[in-house]
Amino acid sequence: IARTKPGMRLALLVAAAAAPSAAASLSLAGSMAQIASAGGWETSLTLVNLGTGPAEARLEFYGDGGRALSLPFTFPQQPELGVVEASTIDRTIAAGATLVLDTTGPLDQPVAVGSCELSTSGNIGAFAIFKYLPTGQEAVVPVETRNAGRYLLPFDNTGDIVTGLAIANLAANPAVVGVLVRDDSGMS
């Protein structure tokens, strides 16, 4: 997570890593560099089948060290399932349908953070809604489908609000991520 001092504007140049191949019938559709559960955080994931036929979807969750991250999930559309503890979620989604899953835990439990990958046999889009329960702050993040060699992220970090950035390496090998920080005048 990249942070700056209040009052400073930031632009980041990030080098991306190549993605590994997924299971034979599924291909990598995208990733989310940040997932948070417990410690006041709730993440709600929504998957939408944009295709004309049913499609398989697999979400795989990883901790900061790259190992499988098991989280407690509930399915608002299927409350009878109760809480499902898993590091991988496999579901078939009908054409035009959505799948919603939530993960959260007790406020006094340490926050579990990591990332997730979406693999699919069809055309499935996704987004996450992060909510910090103590303040009610929310942010919506789409699944990242690009794998560019570099990214530019300008943002205004003035006042009391701070912006964070999560980066996930989808490759099996370590990656070097170069970050260039500039202020309003272009000085690094």
XYZ file of C-alpha atoms in Angstrom:
188
model
C 0.000 0.000 0.000
C 1.411 3.369 -1.004
C 0.741 6.343 1.239
C 1.859 9.972 1.212
C 1.747 12.814 3.662
C -1.477 14.870 3.705
C -1.229 17.790 1.288
C 0.922 15.937 -1.252
C -0.274 14.815 -4.676
C 1.025 11.533 -5.985
C 1.496 9.844 -9.347
C 2.604 6.229 -9.392
C 4.226 4.315 -12.213
C 3.780 0.605 -11.570
C 5.385 -2.279 -13.477
C 2.993 -5.211 -13.892
C 3.839 -8.916 -13.745
C 2.645 -11.590 -16.166
C -0.293 -13.723 -15.029
C -0.004 -17.492 -14.636
C -2.274 -19.801 -16.638
C -5.446 -20.988 -14.877
C -7.060 -24.439 -14.918
C -7.576 -26.077 -18.339
C -11.249 -25.114 -18.850
C -10.953 -21.750 -17.107
C -8.935 -18.712 -18.071
C -7.851 -15.781 -15.948
C -10.431 -13.004 -16.296
C -8.893 -10.559 -13.834
C -7.824 -9.862 -10.298
C -8.428 -7.658 -7.294
C -5.318 -6.526 -5.461
C -7.138 -5.963 -2.160
C -9.597 -8.003 -0.115
C -10.278 -7.194 3.553
C -12.314 -9.111 6.119
C -12.871 -8.586 9.881
C -11.302 -5.881 12.019
C -14.091 -3.552 10.930
C -13.846 -4.394 7.225
C -16.454 -6.023 5.003
C -15.923 -6.903 1.344
C -18.863 -7.676 -0.925
C -18.025 -9.260 -4.290
C -20.487 -9.210 -7.196
C -19.942 -11.371 -10.275
C -22.075 -10.785 -13.391
C -22.349 -13.219 -16.300
C -22.322 -10.951 -19.363
C -22.484 -13.912 -21.758
C -25.375 -15.665 -23.511
C -24.911 -19.020 -21.751
C -23.999 -20.321 -18.291
C -20.355 -19.901 -17.243
C -18.115 -21.323 -14.546
C -16.473 -18.841 -12.181
C -13.630 -19.495 -9.761
C -12.428 -17.000 -7.159
C -9.099 -17.827 -5.509
C -8.027 -15.816 -2.458
C -4.414 -15.245 -1.419
C -2.845 -13.678 1.674
C -0.120 -11.056 1.492
C 2.535 -13.799 1.331
C 0.905 -15.491 -1.690
C -0.502 -18.483 0.202
C -4.176 -19.459 0.102
C -6.304 -17.185 2.314
C -9.355 -18.858 3.820
C -12.152 -16.381 4.605
C -15.712 -16.675 5.938
C -18.249 -16.071 3.137
C -21.997 -15.620 3.132
C -24.207 -15.648 0.040
C -27.071 -13.109 0.393
C -28.958 -14.781 -2.498
C -28.706 -18.159 -0.723
C -28.877 -17.489 3.056
C -29.549 -21.186 3.720
C -25.855 -21.873 2.935
C -24.847 -20.079 6.145
C -21.175 -19.218 6.531
C -18.798 -20.998 4.148
C -15.092 -20.905 5.089
C -13.005 -21.177 1.909
C -9.961 -19.952 -0.024
C -11.534 -20.936 -3.370
C -15.125 -20.418 -4.485
C -16.416 -22.272 -7.581
C -19.874 -21.463 -8.953
C -21.838 -21.721 -12.189
C -23.578 -18.465 -13.089
C -26.500 -18.442 -15.527
C -26.505 -16.049 -18.508
C -27.359 -12.523 -17.354
C -27.337 -13.574 -13.688
C -25.305 -12.277 -10.751
C -23.600 -13.920 -7.804
C -23.034 -11.917 -4.610
C -20.770 -13.047 -1.783
C -19.759 -11.190 1.363
C -16.873 -11.639 3.766
C -16.570 -10.024 7.176
C -15.753 -10.924 10.750
C -15.918 -9.536 14.275
C -14.774 -5.958 14.832
C -12.299 -7.087 17.513
C -10.759 -9.781 15.272
C -7.565 -8.798 13.381
C -8.214 -7.816 9.777
C -7.413 -10.478 7.175
C -6.090 -8.931 3.953
C -5.019 -10.310 0.626
C -5.980 -10.450 -3.030
C -8.121 -12.575 -5.317
C -8.084 -13.911 -8.875
C -11.155 -14.510 -11.027
C -10.988 -17.322 -13.587
C -13.938 -18.164 -15.826
C -15.109 -20.268 -18.737
C -17.193 -17.381 -20.104
C -17.643 -13.629 -20.018
C -17.946 -12.769 -16.321
C -17.310 -9.293 -14.951
C -16.893 -8.469 -11.280
C -16.512 -5.691 -8.746
C -15.968 -5.393 -5.007
C -17.460 -3.009 -2.482
C -15.184 -2.398 0.494
C -16.845 -1.005 3.598
C -15.192 0.116 6.820
C -17.995 -0.509 9.298
C -16.905 1.865 12.119
C -17.195 4.924 9.819
C -19.468 3.627 7.049
C -16.924 4.597 4.363
C -17.241 2.600 1.139
C -15.334 2.207 -2.109
C -16.232 0.267 -5.259
C -13.433 -1.386 -7.237
C -13.837 -3.259 -10.561
C -11.906 -6.441 -11.249
C -8.653 -5.478 -12.981
C -8.523 -7.048 -16.432
C -5.522 -5.201 -17.861
C -1.967 -6.461 -17.659
C -0.067 -3.452 -18.915
C 3.659 -2.947 -18.463
C 3.024 0.267 -16.528
C 0.233 2.275 -14.945
C -0.113 5.947 -14.065
C -2.231 6.769 -11.034
C -2.647 10.497 -10.393
C -4.648 11.545 -7.355
C -5.099 14.495 -5.035
C -3.972 13.703 -1.502
C -4.640 17.129 0.011
C -6.621 17.715 3.187
C -7.320 15.035 5.763
C -8.101 12.182 3.376
C -5.358 9.721 2.463
C -5.386 7.454 -0.580
C -4.004 3.921 -0.498
C -2.964 1.628 -3.327
C -2.823 -2.169 -3.333
C -0.627 -4.119 -5.754
C -0.775 -7.907 -6.199
C 1.765 -10.066 -8.025
C -0.122 -12.756 -9.979
C 3.065 -14.539 -11.023
C 4.588 -17.486 -9.152
C 7.951 -15.679 -8.929
C 8.826 -12.502 -7.031
C 8.451 -9.276 -8.990
C 10.149 -5.918 -8.759
C 7.683 -3.034 -8.754
C 9.124 0.377 -9.507
C 7.218 3.326 -8.068
C 7.860 6.925 -9.047
C 6.303 9.589 -6.789
C 5.973 13.186 -7.998
C 4.574 16.325 -6.345
C 2.524 19.124 -8.001
C 5.600 20.620 -9.614
C 6.691 17.299 -11.149
C 9.542 16.795 -8.704
C 10.181 13.237 -7.596
